[in-house]
Coordinates of C-alpha atoms and ligand atoms in Angstrom, one line a residue:
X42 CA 168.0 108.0 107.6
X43 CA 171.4 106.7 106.0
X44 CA 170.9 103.7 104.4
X45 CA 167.9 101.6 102.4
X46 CA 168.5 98.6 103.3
X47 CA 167.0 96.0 105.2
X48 CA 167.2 98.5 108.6
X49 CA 166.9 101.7 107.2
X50 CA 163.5 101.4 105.0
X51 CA 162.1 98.9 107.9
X52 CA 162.7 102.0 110.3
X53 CA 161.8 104.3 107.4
X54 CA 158.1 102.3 107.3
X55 CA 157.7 101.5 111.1
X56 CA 157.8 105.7 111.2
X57 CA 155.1 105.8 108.4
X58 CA 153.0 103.8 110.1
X59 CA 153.4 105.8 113.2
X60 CA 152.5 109.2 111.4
X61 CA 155.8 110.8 112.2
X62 CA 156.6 113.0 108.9
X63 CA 159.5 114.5 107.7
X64 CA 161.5 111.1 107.1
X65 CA 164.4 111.2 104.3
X66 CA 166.0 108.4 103.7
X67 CA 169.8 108.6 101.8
X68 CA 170.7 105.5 99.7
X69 CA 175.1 106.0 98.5
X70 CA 174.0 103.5 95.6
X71 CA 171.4 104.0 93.0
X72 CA 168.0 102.6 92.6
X73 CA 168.2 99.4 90.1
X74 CA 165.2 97.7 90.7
X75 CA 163.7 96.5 93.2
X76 CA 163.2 92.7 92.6
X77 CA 164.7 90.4 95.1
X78 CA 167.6 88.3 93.9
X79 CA 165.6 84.9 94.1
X80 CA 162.8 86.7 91.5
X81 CA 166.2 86.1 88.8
X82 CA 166.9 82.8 86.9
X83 CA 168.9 79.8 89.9
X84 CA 171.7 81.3 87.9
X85 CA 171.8 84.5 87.4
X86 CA 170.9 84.4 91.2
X87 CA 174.4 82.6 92.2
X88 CA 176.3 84.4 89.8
X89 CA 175.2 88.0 91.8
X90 CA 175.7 86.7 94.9
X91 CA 178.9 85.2 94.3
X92 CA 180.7 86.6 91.5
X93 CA 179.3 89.5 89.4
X94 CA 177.7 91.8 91.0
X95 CA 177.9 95.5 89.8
X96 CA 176.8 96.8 92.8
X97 CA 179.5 95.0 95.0
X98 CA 181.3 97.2 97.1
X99 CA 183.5 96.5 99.8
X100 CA 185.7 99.6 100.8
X101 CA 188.1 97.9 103.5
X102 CA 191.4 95.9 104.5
X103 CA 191.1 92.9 106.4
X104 CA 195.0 91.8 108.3
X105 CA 193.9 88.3 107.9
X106 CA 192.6 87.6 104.7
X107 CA 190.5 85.7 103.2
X108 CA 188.5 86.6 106.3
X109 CA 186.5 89.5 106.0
X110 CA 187.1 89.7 101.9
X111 CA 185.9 86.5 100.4
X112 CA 182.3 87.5 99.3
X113 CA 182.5 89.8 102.3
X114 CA 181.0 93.5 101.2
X115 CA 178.4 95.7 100.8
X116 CA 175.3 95.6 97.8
X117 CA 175.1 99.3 97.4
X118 CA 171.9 100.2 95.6
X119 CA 168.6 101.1 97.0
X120 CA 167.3 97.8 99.3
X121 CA 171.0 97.0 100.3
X122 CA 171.3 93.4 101.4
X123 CA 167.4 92.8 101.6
X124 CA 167.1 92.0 97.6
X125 CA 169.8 89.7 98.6
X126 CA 169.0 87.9 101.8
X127 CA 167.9 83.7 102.4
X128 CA 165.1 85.2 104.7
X129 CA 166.0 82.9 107.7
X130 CA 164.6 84.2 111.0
X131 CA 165.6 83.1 113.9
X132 CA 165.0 85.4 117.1
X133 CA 168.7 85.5 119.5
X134 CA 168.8 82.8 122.1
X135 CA 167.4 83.8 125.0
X136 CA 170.4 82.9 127.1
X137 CA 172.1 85.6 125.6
X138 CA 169.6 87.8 125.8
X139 CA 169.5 87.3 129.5
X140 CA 173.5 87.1 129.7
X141 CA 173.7 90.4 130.7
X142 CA 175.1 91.6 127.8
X143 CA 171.9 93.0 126.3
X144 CA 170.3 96.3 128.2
X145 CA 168.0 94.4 130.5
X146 CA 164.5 96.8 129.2
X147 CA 165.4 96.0 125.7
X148 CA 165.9 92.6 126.4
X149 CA 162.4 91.9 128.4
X150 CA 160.9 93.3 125.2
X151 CA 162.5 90.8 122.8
X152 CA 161.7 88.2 125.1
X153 CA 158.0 89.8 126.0
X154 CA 157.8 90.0 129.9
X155 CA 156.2 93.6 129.6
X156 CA 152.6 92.5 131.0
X157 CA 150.9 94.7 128.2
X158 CA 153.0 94.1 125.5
X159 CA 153.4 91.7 123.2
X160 CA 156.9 90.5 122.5
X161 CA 159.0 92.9 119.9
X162 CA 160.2 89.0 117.9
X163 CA 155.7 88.1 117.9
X164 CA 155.3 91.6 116.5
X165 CA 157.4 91.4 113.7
X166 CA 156.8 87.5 113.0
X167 CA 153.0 89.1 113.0
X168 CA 153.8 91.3 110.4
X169 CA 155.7 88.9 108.4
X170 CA 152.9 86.2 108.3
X171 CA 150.7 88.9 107.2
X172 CA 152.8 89.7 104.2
X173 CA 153.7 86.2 103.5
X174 CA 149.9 84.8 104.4
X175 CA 151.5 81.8 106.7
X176 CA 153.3 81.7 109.5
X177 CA 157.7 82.3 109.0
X178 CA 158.0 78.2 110.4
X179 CA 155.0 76.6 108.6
X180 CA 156.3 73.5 106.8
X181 CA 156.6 74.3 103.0
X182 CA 155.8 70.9 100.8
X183 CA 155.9 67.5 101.0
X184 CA 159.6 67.5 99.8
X185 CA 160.1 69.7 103.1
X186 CA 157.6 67.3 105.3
X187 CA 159.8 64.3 104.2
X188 CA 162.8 65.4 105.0
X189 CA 161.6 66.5 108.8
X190 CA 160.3 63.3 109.1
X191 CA 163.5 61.6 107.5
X192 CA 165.9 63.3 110.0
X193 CA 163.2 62.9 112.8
X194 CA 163.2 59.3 112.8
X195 CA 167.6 59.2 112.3
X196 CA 166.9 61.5 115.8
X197 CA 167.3 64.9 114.9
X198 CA 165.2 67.4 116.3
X199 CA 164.4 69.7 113.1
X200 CA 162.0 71.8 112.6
X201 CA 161.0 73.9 109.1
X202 CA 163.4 77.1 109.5
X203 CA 161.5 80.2 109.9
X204 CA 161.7 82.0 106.7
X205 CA 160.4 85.3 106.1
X206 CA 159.7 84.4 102.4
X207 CA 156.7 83.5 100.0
X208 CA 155.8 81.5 97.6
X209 CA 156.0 83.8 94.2
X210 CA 156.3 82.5 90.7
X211 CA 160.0 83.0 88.8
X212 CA 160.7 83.1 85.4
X213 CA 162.0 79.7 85.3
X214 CA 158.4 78.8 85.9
X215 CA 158.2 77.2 89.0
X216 CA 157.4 78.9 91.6
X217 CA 160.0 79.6 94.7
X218 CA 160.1 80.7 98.2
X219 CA 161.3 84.8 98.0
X220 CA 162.3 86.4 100.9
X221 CA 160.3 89.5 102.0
X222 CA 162.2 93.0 101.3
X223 CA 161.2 96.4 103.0
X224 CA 161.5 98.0 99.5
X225 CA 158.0 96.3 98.0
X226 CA 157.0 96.6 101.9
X227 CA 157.7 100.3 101.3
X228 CA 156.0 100.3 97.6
X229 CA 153.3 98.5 98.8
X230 CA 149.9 100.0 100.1
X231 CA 150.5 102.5 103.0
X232 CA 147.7 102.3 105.4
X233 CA 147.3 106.2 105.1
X234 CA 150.2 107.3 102.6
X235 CA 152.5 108.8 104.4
X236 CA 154.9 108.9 101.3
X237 CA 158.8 109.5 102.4
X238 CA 161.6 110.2 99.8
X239 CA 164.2 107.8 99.5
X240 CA 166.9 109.4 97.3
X241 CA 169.7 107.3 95.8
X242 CA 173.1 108.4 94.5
X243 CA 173.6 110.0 98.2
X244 CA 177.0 108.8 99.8
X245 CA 177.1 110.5 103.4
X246 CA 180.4 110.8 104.6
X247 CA 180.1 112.6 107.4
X248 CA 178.3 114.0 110.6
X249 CA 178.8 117.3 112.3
X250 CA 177.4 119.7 115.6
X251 CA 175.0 122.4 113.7
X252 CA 173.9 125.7 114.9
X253 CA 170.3 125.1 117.2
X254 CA 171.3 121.3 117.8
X255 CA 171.0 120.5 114.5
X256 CA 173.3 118.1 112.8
X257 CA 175.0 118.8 109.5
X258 CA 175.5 115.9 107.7
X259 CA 177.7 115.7 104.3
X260 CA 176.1 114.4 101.1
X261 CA 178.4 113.5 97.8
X262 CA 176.9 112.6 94.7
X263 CA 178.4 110.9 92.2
X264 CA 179.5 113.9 89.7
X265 CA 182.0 115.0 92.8
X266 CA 179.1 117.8 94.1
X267 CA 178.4 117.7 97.9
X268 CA 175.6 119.2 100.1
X269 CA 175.1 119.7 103.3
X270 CA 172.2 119.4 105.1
X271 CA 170.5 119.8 108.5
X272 CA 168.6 117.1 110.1
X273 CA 167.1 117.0 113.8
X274 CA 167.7 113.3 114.1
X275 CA 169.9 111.0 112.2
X276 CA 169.7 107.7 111.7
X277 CA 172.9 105.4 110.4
X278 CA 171.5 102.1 109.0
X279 CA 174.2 101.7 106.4
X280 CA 175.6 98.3 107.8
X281 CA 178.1 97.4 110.5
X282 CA 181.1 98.7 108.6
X283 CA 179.9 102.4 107.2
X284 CA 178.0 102.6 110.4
X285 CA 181.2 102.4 111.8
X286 CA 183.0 104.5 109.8
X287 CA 180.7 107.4 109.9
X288 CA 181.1 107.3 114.0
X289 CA 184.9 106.5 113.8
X290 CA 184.6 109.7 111.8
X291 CA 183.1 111.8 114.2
X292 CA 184.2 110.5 117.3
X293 CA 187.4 111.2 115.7
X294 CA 187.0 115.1 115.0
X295 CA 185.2 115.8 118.0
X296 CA 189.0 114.6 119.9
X297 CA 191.1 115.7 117.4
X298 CA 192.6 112.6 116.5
X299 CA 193.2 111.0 113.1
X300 CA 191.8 107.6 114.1
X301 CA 189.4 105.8 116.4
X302 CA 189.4 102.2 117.1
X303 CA 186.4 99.8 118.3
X304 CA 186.2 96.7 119.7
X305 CA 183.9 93.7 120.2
X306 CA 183.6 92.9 116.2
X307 CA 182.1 89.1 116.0
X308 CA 180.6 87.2 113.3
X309 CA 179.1 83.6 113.0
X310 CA 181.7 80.2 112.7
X311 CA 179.9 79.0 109.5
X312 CA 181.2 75.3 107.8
X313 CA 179.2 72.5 105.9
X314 CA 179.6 70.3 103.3
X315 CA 177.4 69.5 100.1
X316 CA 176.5 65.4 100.0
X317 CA 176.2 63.6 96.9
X318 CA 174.5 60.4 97.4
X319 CA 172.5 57.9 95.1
X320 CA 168.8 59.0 94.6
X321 CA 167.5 55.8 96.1
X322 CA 168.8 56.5 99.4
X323 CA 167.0 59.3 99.3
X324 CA 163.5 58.7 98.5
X325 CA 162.2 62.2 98.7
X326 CA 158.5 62.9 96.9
X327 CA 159.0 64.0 93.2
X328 CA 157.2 67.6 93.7
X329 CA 159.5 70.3 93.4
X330 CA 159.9 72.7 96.3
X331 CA 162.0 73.9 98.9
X332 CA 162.7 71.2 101.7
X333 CA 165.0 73.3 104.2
X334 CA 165.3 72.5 108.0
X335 CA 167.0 73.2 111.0
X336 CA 168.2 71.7 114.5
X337 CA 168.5 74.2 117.4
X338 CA 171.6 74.3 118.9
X339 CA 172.6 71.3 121.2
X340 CA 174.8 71.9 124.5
X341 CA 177.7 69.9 122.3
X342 CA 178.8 72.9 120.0
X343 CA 175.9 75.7 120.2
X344 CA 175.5 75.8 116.7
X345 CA 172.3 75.2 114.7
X346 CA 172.8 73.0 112.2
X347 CA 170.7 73.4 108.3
X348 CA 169.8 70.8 106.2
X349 CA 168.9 71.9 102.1
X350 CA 168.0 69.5 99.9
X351 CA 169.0 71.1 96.8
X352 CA 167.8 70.3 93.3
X353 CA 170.1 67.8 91.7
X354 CA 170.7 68.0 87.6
X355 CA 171.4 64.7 88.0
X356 CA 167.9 62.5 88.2
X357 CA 169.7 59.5 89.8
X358 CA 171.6 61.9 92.4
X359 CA 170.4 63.9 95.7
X360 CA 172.1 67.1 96.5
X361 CA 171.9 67.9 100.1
X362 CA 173.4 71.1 101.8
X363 CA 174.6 70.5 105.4
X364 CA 175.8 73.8 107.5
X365 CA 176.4 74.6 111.1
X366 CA 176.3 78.2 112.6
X367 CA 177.5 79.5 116.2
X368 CA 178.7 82.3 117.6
X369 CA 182.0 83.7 117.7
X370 CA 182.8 83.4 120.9
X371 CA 186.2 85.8 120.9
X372 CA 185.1 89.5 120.8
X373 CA 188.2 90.2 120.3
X374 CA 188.3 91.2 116.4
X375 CA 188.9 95.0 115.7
X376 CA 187.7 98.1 113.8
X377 CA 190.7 101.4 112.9
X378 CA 188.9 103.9 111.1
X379 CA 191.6 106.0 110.2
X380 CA 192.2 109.5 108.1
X381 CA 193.5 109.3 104.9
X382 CA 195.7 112.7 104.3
X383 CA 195.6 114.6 102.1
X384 CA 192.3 113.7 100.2
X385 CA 190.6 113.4 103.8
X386 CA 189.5 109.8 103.3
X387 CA 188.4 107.7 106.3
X388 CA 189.8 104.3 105.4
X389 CA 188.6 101.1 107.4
X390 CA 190.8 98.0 108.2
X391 CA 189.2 94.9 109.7
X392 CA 191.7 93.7 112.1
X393 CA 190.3 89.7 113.0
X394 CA 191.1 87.5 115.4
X395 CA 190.4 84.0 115.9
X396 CA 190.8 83.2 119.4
X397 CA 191.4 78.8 120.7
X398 CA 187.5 79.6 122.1
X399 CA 187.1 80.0 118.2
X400 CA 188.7 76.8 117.3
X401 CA 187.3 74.8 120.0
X402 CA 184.0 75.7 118.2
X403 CA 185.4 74.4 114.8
X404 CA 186.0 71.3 116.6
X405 CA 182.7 70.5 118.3
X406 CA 180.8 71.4 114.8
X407 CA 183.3 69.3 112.5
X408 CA 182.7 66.0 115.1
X409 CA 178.9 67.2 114.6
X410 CA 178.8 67.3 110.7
X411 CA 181.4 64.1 110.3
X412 CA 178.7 62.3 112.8
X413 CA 176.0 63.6 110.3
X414 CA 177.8 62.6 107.5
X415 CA 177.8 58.9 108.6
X416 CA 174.2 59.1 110.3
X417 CA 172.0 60.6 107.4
X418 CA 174.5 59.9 104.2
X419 CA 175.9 56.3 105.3
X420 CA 179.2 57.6 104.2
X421 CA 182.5 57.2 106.6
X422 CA 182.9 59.7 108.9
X423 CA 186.0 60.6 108.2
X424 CA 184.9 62.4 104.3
X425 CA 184.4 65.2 107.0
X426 CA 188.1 66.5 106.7
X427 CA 187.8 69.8 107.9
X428 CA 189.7 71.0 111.1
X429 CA 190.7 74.2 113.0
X430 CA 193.4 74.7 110.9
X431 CA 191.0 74.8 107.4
X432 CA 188.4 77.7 109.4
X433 CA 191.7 79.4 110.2
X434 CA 193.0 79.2 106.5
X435 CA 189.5 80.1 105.2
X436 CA 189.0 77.1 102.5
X437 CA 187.9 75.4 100.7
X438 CA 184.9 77.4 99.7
X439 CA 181.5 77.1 99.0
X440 CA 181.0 77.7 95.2
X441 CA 184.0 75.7 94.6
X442 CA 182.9 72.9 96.5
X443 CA 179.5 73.2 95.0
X444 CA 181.0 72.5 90.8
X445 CA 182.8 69.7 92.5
X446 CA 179.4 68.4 94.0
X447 CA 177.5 69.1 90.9
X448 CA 180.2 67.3 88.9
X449 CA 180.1 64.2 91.0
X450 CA 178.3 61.1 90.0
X451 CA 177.0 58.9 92.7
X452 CA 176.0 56.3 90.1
X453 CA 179.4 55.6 89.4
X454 CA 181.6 57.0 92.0
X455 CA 179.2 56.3 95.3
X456 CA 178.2 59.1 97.5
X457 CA 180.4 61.7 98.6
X458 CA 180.6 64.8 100.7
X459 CA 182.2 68.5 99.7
X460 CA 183.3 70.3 103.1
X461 CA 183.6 73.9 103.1
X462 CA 184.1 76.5 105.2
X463 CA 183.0 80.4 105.4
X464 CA 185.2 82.8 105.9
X465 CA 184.6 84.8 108.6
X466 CA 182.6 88.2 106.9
X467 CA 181.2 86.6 104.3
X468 CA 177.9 85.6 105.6
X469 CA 177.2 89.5 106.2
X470 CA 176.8 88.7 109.8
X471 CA 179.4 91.7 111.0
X472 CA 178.3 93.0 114.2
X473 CA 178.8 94.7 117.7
X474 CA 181.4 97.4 117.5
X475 CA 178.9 100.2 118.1
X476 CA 176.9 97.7 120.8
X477 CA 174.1 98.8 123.2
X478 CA 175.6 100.3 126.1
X479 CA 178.9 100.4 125.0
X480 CA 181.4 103.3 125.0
X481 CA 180.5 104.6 122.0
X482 CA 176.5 104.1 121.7
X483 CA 174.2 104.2 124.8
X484 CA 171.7 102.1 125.6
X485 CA 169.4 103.4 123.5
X486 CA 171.1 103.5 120.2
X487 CA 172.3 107.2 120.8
X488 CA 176.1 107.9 119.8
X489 CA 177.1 109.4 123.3
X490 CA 178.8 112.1 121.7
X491 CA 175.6 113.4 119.6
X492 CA 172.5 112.1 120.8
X493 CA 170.9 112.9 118.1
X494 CA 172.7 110.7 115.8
X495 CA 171.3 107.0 116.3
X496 CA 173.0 103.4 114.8
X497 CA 170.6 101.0 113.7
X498 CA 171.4 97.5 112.4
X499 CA 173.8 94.6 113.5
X500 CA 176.3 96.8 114.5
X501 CA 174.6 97.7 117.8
X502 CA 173.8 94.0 118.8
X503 CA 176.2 93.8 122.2
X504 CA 176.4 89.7 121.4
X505 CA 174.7 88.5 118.4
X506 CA 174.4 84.8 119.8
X507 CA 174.4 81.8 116.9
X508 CA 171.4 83.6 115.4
X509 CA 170.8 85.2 111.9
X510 CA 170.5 88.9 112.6
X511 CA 168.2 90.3 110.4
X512 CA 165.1 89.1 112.8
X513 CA 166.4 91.4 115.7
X514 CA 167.4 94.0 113.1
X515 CA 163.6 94.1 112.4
X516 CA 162.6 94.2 115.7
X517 CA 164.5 96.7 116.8
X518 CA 163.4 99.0 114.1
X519 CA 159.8 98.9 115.9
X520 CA 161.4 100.0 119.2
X521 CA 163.4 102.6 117.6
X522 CA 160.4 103.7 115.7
X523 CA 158.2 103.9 119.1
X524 CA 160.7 105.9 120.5
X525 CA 162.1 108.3 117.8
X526 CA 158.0 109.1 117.5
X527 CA 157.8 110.5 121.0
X528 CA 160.8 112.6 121.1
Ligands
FAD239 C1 173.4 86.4 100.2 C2 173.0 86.9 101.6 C3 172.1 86.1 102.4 C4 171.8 86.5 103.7 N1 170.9 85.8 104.4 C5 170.4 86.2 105.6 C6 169.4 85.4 106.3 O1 168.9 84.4 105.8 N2 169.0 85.9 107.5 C7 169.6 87.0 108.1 O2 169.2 87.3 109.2 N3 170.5 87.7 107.4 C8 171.0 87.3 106.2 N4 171.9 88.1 105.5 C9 172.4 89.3 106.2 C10 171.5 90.5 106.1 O3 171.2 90.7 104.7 C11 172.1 91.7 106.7 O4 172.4 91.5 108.1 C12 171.2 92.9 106.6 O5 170.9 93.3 105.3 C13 171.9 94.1 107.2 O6 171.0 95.2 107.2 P1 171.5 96.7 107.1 O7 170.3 97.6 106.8 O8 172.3 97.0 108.4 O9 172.6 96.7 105.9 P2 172.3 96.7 104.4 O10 171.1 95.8 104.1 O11 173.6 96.3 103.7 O12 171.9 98.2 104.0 C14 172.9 99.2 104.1 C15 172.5 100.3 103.0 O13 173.2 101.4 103.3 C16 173.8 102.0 102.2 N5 175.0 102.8 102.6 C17 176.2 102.4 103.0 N6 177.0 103.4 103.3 C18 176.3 104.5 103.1 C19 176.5 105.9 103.2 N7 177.7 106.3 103.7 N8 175.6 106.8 102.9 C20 174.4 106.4 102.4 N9 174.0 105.1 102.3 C21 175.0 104.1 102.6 C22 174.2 100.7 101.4 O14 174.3 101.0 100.0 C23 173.0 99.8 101.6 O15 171.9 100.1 100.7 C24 172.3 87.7 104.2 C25 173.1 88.5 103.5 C26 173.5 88.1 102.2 C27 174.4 89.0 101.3

């Protein structure tokens, strides 16, 4: 297995569970902890994911920055992005699912129209509840229940949004909703202890044919020594990009060329704003807690919409988040993995593109937000600024919007709202250049030219729809687990 993170020690324990020995899984980064970033101070917690982070790595170009460079990068230490994640959960519509796009088995098992089998999405949430001890959409306080019923009654349809997270207690006291991470999964109890190494400080750089169909794959360590070793079955779960650049890499060679491209690279169109309004306006309960909702998407801009009401330093004030996310509907963004002469580097340049299909779905969110804006916050619709134009520039952003929010003093200066946008990238939501049935990767997650080499994570998703990935990255670990146990 290359990679620890949230696909590669999901896959590593789905194969654990399954008996199958003689899993090894590689981690480039090294192992420096294992607490998930929410277990930290609110602080120290914003100022890893945002700002300093030692363990940030992003080792690409983008031709169209900030896109794909604000925040956009790997977390390279053992657990990846999983001692990072929010947790969210939701499964990938099942219009897109059925669109074609998706290999039709695979999709009747995410959507669970096998007679004997439950669906692959019930599985996992099975799992999930089991760790957490409720189910992923149970309602989560009376700050939450207010809310629902809050935006009910305005007419939004929201429901709690599925988490896989639970309650733990952080050092600030309280205690807060943590999202689940395959590393304590893997330290937890095994059901028979099947133990598997997972060794850190193992970059691999690249795959090749071995004697007996074996395939010999290149280790450095971070002193400049190398290995090689032979494996009967590889698995690359080191995120969309290295996954990428390990099978630019060898597709590459095996033509004799010095570059490969790939296709199809989408994220999600993410914008929001943060709403300042007078506390009395919103007369939540006094409990602390997590109040976090969602609407599904609605035929106007296929986008869910969130709704986080934050914690406020200011007692007079209530902080709410407001975001929308759809899917990138131009496939059009590219992928050159290219050699690097002579120190034989494969360099990666993101090459975006934002297509009018894009904008068009800027539109249809901002007239959704600027009608929330006057709906729930009783402020003028028009304090939603934000146009194509902004999405297309990349700003403003978050963490900038969020000192002006927590600066801003309702009391005095009446509600406002802080629009934002996200770049594409930087919600880690890269997918679909090495898709299902594409040229590069077959159907079932074998790279065509070495079968024995399989990609596992967003990269293979063929459309990734307006969900959060990491749902489907989970469930497809199960089915590459059932199946990597009976070859
Ligand atoms: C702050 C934040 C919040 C998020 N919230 C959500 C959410 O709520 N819901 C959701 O669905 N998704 C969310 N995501 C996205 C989610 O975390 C990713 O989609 C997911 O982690 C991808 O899993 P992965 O295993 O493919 O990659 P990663 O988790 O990034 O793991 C890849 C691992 O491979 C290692 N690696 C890389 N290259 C090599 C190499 N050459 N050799 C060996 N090892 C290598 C890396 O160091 C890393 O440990 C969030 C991400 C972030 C950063």
């Amino acid at each position: 297995m290359v990679g620890s993170g949230l696909a590669g020690l999901s896959l590593a324990r789905e194969l654990a569970d399954l008996r199958t020995d003689g899993v090894v899984v590689l981690e480039a980064g090294p192992d420096r902890g294992h607490a998930h970033k929410e277990l930290l101070t609110r602080d120290e917690s914003l100022r890893l994911w945002h700002t300093e982070d030692p363990d940030f790595h992003r080792n690409w170009t983008s031709d169209l920055p900030p896109h794909y460079l604000h925040s956009s990068g790997l977390r390279k230490r053992l657990g990846g992005r999983s001692l990072y994640w929010h947790g969210v959960c939701l499964p990938i519509e099942e219009q897109v699912l059925r669109s074609g796009a998706w290999p039709t088995a695979l999709a009747a098992e995410l959507l669970g129209e096998l007679p004997s089998r439950e669906s692959l999405y019930d599985q996992v949430a099975k799992r999930l509840e089991d760790w957490a001890g409720a189910p992923v959409s149970h309602c989560r306080g009376t700050r939450e229940r207010w809310l629902l019923e809050h935006l009910r009654t305005l007419g939004y349809p929201v429901d709690p949004t599925p988490q896989a997270s639970r309650s733990e207690r952080v050092p600030e006291g309280e205690n807060r909703q943590v999202p689940f991470t395959p590393v304590t999964h893997w330290n937890g109890p095994l059901p028979e202890p099947l133990p598997y190494p997972v060794l850190p400080d193992c970059l691999v750089t690249r795959m090749q044919a071995g004697s007996g169909g074996l395939v010999e794959v290149t280790v450095e360590r971070p002193d400049g020594s190398s290995a090689v070793l032979l494996a009967e079955q590889v698995v690359l779960a080191a995120g969309t990009f290295e996954n990428t650049r390990l099978v630019g890499r060898l597709l590459a060679e095996t033509h004799g060329r010095d570059f490969w491209e790939f296709g199809n690279l989408t994220d999600h169109v993410n914008q929001g704003f943060l709403a300042v309004v007078p506390r009395e306006s919103m007369p939540y309960p006094p409990e602390a807690g997590r109040a976090f909702c969602v609407m599904p998407m609605l035929d106007v801009c296929n986008s869910y919409v969130f709704f986080d009401l934050m914690e406020s330093p200011r007692p007079d004030a209530a902080l709410v988040g407001v975001w929308t996310m759809g899917e990138q509907v131009s496939t059009e963004s590219r992928v050159r993995v290219e050699r690097v002469s002579p120190q034989e580097q494969w360099e990666l340049k993101v090459q975006p593109v934002i297509s009018p299909a894009d904008d068009r779905t800027v539109e249809r969110q901002a007239n959704q937000l600027a009608e929330i804006v006057e709906r729930v916050f009783r402020i003028e619709r028009t304090a939603y600024t934000l146009r194509k134009e902004d999405f297309r520039e990349g700003r403003p952003l978050y963490l900038q919007q969020l000192e002006a929010a927590l600066e801003h003093d309702p009391a005095s200066a009446g509600g406002a709202v802080f629009p934002y946008v996200y770049p594409l990238g930087s919600v880690d939501h890269e997918a679909g250049t090495l898709a299902l049935g594409g040229d590069a990767v077959d159907e079932h997650g074998s790279v065509r030219v070495m079968p024995q080499v399989l990609v596992l994570g967003p990269a293979v998703f063929p459309r990734q729809g307006a969900a959060n990935p990491s749902l489907t990255t989970l469930a497809l670990a199960k089915w590459y687990a059932r199946r990597l146990r009976q070859r």
